[in-house]
Amino acid sequence: MKRFNSLTEIRKEILSGNLTCETLVNYYLENINKKKHLNVFLEVYSEEALKEAKLIDAKLKNGTAGKLAGMVIGIKDVISHKGHGLQAASQILNGFEAQFNATVIDRLLREDAIIIGRQNCDEFAMGSSNENSSFGPVLNDADNTCVPGGSSGGSAVAVQADFCLASLGSDTGGSVRQPASFCGVIGLKPTYSRISRWGLVAYASSFDCIGIFTRSIEDNALLLEIIAGADDFDSTVSFKEVEQYSKGFPIPKKLKIGYLKEGIGNGVSASVKEKTLGSIAKLKAQGHDLHEVEIPFLDYILPVYYILTTAEASSNLSRFDGVRYGHRTKEQTDLLGMYKKSRAEGFGEEVKKRIMLGTFVLSASYYDAYYTKAQKVRRLIKDKTDELLAEFDFIIMPSAPTTAFKINQFSKDALAMYLADVFTVQANIAGIPAISIPNGVDSNGMPIGLQIISASFTENKLLSFSDYLLNLN
Amino acid sequence: MSIDKETIQKIAHLARLEFNEEKEAEMVKSMNRILDWMEVLNKVDTENVKPLTHMSAEVNVLRVDEIRPGLSHQEALLNAPKKDSDYFRVPKVLE
């Protein structure tokens, strides 16, 4: 079977009688089986997906099918799906079975999407390479010695390797956009609070966003339209009306576009720089108004991010105490010892380090020096970013300074890996939407991504511009 | 900023974690390195800047105070590592 790049293509085939959802699910299952070594899925729901496919085939025949009929989708192992395993790729949640559906899952299922399995990721979504999973690393399908990026590495590779048409991931500091870039697919992080976080395993609640991986902008727009919007179960979710992203937005003849100075600077690899300059040239050739911009406080973005996210993580992850769910130590000990040993045994090294850092920056003597200070700088960064995006329609830059790096390349130096998130983190600090779109490959055939950011709640414009840019050649 | 083994032990206790000596030494090293790197924020003048504490623009989201079904007793106990028919079981607290 040929590879499908959008739901429209699939629906056309179904309509013409050449394809059924059942055949399609079987096709994806075969692909998954052929490339098990990529370590993408923690669990594949083969039987269930096939059963669903038959039901949806029947619905398609009698005209009662939902908007996502024919869409086979994978879910990062941080999103709650009733009756299915959920463990954030951590041993501390070994054997956990979700008791309810995340809002996004309910909305997908209501429109007849087929969920094919849950995907490997960095433990509790903490990482930029998918090497922090307690189930081992995910491999990049373009080069198996390279990482897929992280933390939503499994979700990106699933779309890259044609294991499903789309994936849902989560993005706290770039965890959708950076793997999308490394794997040559589209990855959207919407505005903070655009999508309900109900049922998303919390990492850093003021940063966390559910994000969408697809091969086409139209699928991304359609999925966002369906999963976004007000929700009784998340008091932070935006009540703003959800636009009809799938209808698109007319792109004006002359846009004011900024390109990040550091995005074509010394810290960026030659091939990434070349492709980024290529995009700038293409847009100029179309008559758009392009300006170099500097992001204020760029040096402070990562420290602010790590102080605030570790603080929030230390609080969010305190619920894993071995009492109500998850791993409990086998050692005989008192209550306090049980907490400590269960947590020490269940969490991986990176997660423990972040809990420790977060506990430290929140501790009474250091709270103001680190935590409050970071919250203040966050406001400065957000205000400046909002100001810039009031002036520019879009700002473009590479999604990551390099293409996918080698497995184990940064295993001895976590800080060096943190620096790889320099371009993606700003969007989470400021809460703005951001997308990574494929922007060619380097000389080894490794994918390069271009990131586009825009003002809060302008996803419609952002998606349409992405589509426009992808079609500029 | 420089933190030592004692601080690590104190923080580990607060975080309900524990480390063996080797891991403790690693934690001292890597936390110091990261905290040093975070020091850069001291260069930013934040006089008269209010900390940004909430990212959502929604304020005071309230709902009607009505009884709605939550997780059933049985569902809530579903993932308990140790339970009896009604409760989560933990090691004895009172002597």
JSON list of C-alpha atoms in Angstrom, two decimals, chain B residues 31-87:
[
{"chain": "B", "resi": 31, "resn": "MET", "atom": "CA", "xyz": [23.34, 20.13, 41.06]},
{"chain": "B", "resi": 32, "resn": "ASN", "atom": "CA", "xyz": [26.18, 22.54, 41.72]},
{"chain": "B", "resi": 33, "resn": "ARG", "atom": "CA", "xyz": [26.90, 22.75, 38.05]},
{"chain": "B", "resi": 34, "resn": "ILE", "atom": "CA", "xyz": [23.30, 23.49, 37.17]},
{"chain": "B", "resi": 35, "resn": "LEU", "atom": "CA", "xyz": [22.81, 25.95, 40.04]},
{"chain": "B", "resi": 36, "resn": "ASP", "atom": "CA", "xyz": [25.96, 27.82, 38.98]},
{"chain": "B", "resi": 37, "resn": "TRP", "atom": "CA", "xyz": [24.56, 28.05, 35.49]},
{"chain": "B", "resi": 38, "resn": "MET", "atom": "CA", "xyz": [21.29, 29.44, 36.89]},
{"chain": "B", "resi": 39, "resn": "GLU", "atom": "CA", "xyz": [23.17, 32.23, 38.67]},
{"chain": "B", "resi": 40, "resn": "VAL", "atom": "CA", "xyz": [23.16, 34.18, 35.41]},
{"chain": "B", "resi": 41, "resn": "LEU", "atom": "CA", "xyz": [19.68, 35.40, 36.30]},
{"chain": "B", "resi": 42, "resn": "ASN", "atom": "CA", "xyz": [21.21, 37.66, 38.93]},
{"chain": "B", "resi": 43, "resn": "LYS", "atom": "CA", "xyz": [22.36, 39.88, 36.09]},
{"chain": "B", "resi": 44, "resn": "VAL", "atom": "CA", "xyz": [18.78, 40.77, 35.21]},
{"chain": "B", "resi": 45, "resn": "ASP", "atom": "CA", "xyz": [17.34, 43.81, 36.90]},
{"chain": "B", "resi": 46, "resn": "THR", "atom": "CA", "xyz": [13.96, 42.72, 38.23]},
{"chain": "B", "resi": 47, "resn": "GLU", "atom": "CA", "xyz": [13.37, 45.65, 40.53]},
{"chain": "B", "resi": 48, "resn": "ASN", "atom": "CA", "xyz": [9.64, 46.50, 40.33]},
{"chain": "B", "resi": 49, "resn": "VAL", "atom": "CA", "xyz": [8.82, 43.41, 38.25]},
{"chain": "B", "resi": 50, "resn": "LYS", "atom": "CA", "xyz": [5.95, 41.35, 39.56]},
{"chain": "B", "resi": 51, "resn": "PRO", "atom": "CA", "xyz": [6.48, 37.58, 39.42]},
{"chain": "B", "resi": 52, "resn": "LEU", "atom": "CA", "xyz": [4.43, 35.86, 36.72]},
{"chain": "B", "resi": 53, "resn": "THR", "atom": "CA", "xyz": [2.51, 33.19, 38.59]},
{"chain": "B", "resi": 54, "resn": "HIS", "atom": "CA", "xyz": [-0.33, 32.22, 36.27]},
{"chain": "B", "resi": 55, "resn": "MET", "atom": "CA", "xyz": [-0.20, 31.56, 32.55]},
{"chain": "B", "resi": 56, "resn": "SER", "atom": "CA", "xyz": [-3.90, 31.19, 31.86]},
{"chain": "B", "resi": 57, "resn": "ALA", "atom": "CA", "xyz": [-5.87, 34.35, 31.12]},
{"chain": "B", "resi": 58, "resn": "GLU", "atom": "CA", "xyz": [-8.96, 32.82, 32.71]},
{"chain": "B", "resi": 59, "resn": "VAL", "atom": "CA", "xyz": [-9.70, 34.07, 36.21]},
{"chain": "B", "resi": 60, "resn": "ASN", "atom": "CA", "xyz": [-11.91, 32.68, 38.95]},
{"chain": "B", "resi": 61, "resn": "VAL", "atom": "CA", "xyz": [-13.28, 29.78, 36.99]},
{"chain": "B", "resi": 62, "resn": "LEU", "atom": "CA", "xyz": [-16.14, 28.57, 39.12]},
{"chain": "B", "resi": 63, "resn": "ARG", "atom": "CA", "xyz": [-18.76, 25.91, 38.73]},
{"chain": "B", "resi": 64, "resn": "VAL", "atom": "CA", "xyz": [-22.04, 25.13, 40.40]},
{"chain": "B", "resi": 65, "resn": "ASP", "atom": "CA", "xyz": [-21.49, 23.26, 43.62]},
{"chain": "B", "resi": 66, "resn": "GLU", "atom": "CA", "xyz": [-23.41, 20.12, 42.82]},
{"chain": "B", "resi": 67, "resn": "ILE", "atom": "CA", "xyz": [-22.79, 16.48, 43.52]},
{"chain": "B", "resi": 68, "resn": "ARG", "atom": "CA", "xyz": [-21.53, 14.62, 40.49]},
{"chain": "B", "resi": 69, "resn": "PRO", "atom": "CA", "xyz": [-20.26, 11.07, 40.20]},
{"chain": "B", "resi": 70, "resn": "GLY", "atom": "CA", "xyz": [-16.50, 10.77, 40.57]},
{"chain": "B", "resi": 71, "resn": "LEU", "atom": "CA", "xyz": [-14.45, 7.58, 40.64]},
{"chain": "B", "resi": 72, "resn": "SER", "atom": "CA", "xyz": [-16.26, 4.73, 42.32]},
{"chain": "B", "resi": 73, "resn": "HIS", "atom": "CA", "xyz": [-14.70, 3.19, 45.41]},
{"chain": "B", "resi": 74, "resn": "GLN", "atom": "CA", "xyz": [-13.70, 0.15, 43.42]},
{"chain": "B", "resi": 75, "resn": "GLU", "atom": "CA", "xyz": [-12.18, 2.19, 40.59]},
{"chain": "B", "resi": 76, "resn": "ALA", "atom": "CA", "xyz": [-10.21, 4.34, 43.01]},
{"chain": "B", "resi": 77, "resn": "LEU", "atom": "CA", "xyz": [-8.69, 1.22, 44.58]},
{"chain": "B", "resi": 78, "resn": "LEU", "atom": "CA", "xyz": [-7.93, -0.31, 41.17]},
{"chain": "B", "resi": 79, "resn": "ASN", "atom": "CA", "xyz": [-4.23, 0.54, 41.11]},
{"chain": "B", "resi": 80, "resn": "ALA", "atom": "CA", "xyz": [-3.46, 0.29, 44.82]},
{"chain": "B", "resi": 81, "resn": "PRO", "atom": "CA", "xyz": [-0.27, -1.65, 45.51]},
{"chain": "B", "resi": 82, "resn": "LYS", "atom": "CA", "xyz": [-1.81, -2.90, 48.74]},
{"chain": "B", "resi": 83, "resn": "LYS", "atom": "CA", "xyz": [-5.44, -2.69, 49.73]},
{"chain": "B", "resi": 84, "resn": "ASP", "atom": "CA", "xyz": [-8.26, -4.45, 51.54]},
{"chain": "B", "resi": 85, "resn": "SER", "atom": "CA", "xyz": [-11.89, -4.32, 50.54]},
{"chain": "B", "resi": 86, "resn": "ASP", "atom": "CA", "xyz": [-12.27, -0.65, 51.51]},
{"chain": "B", "resi": 87, "resn": "TYR", "atom": "CA", "xyz": [-8.91, 0.99, 52.10]}
]
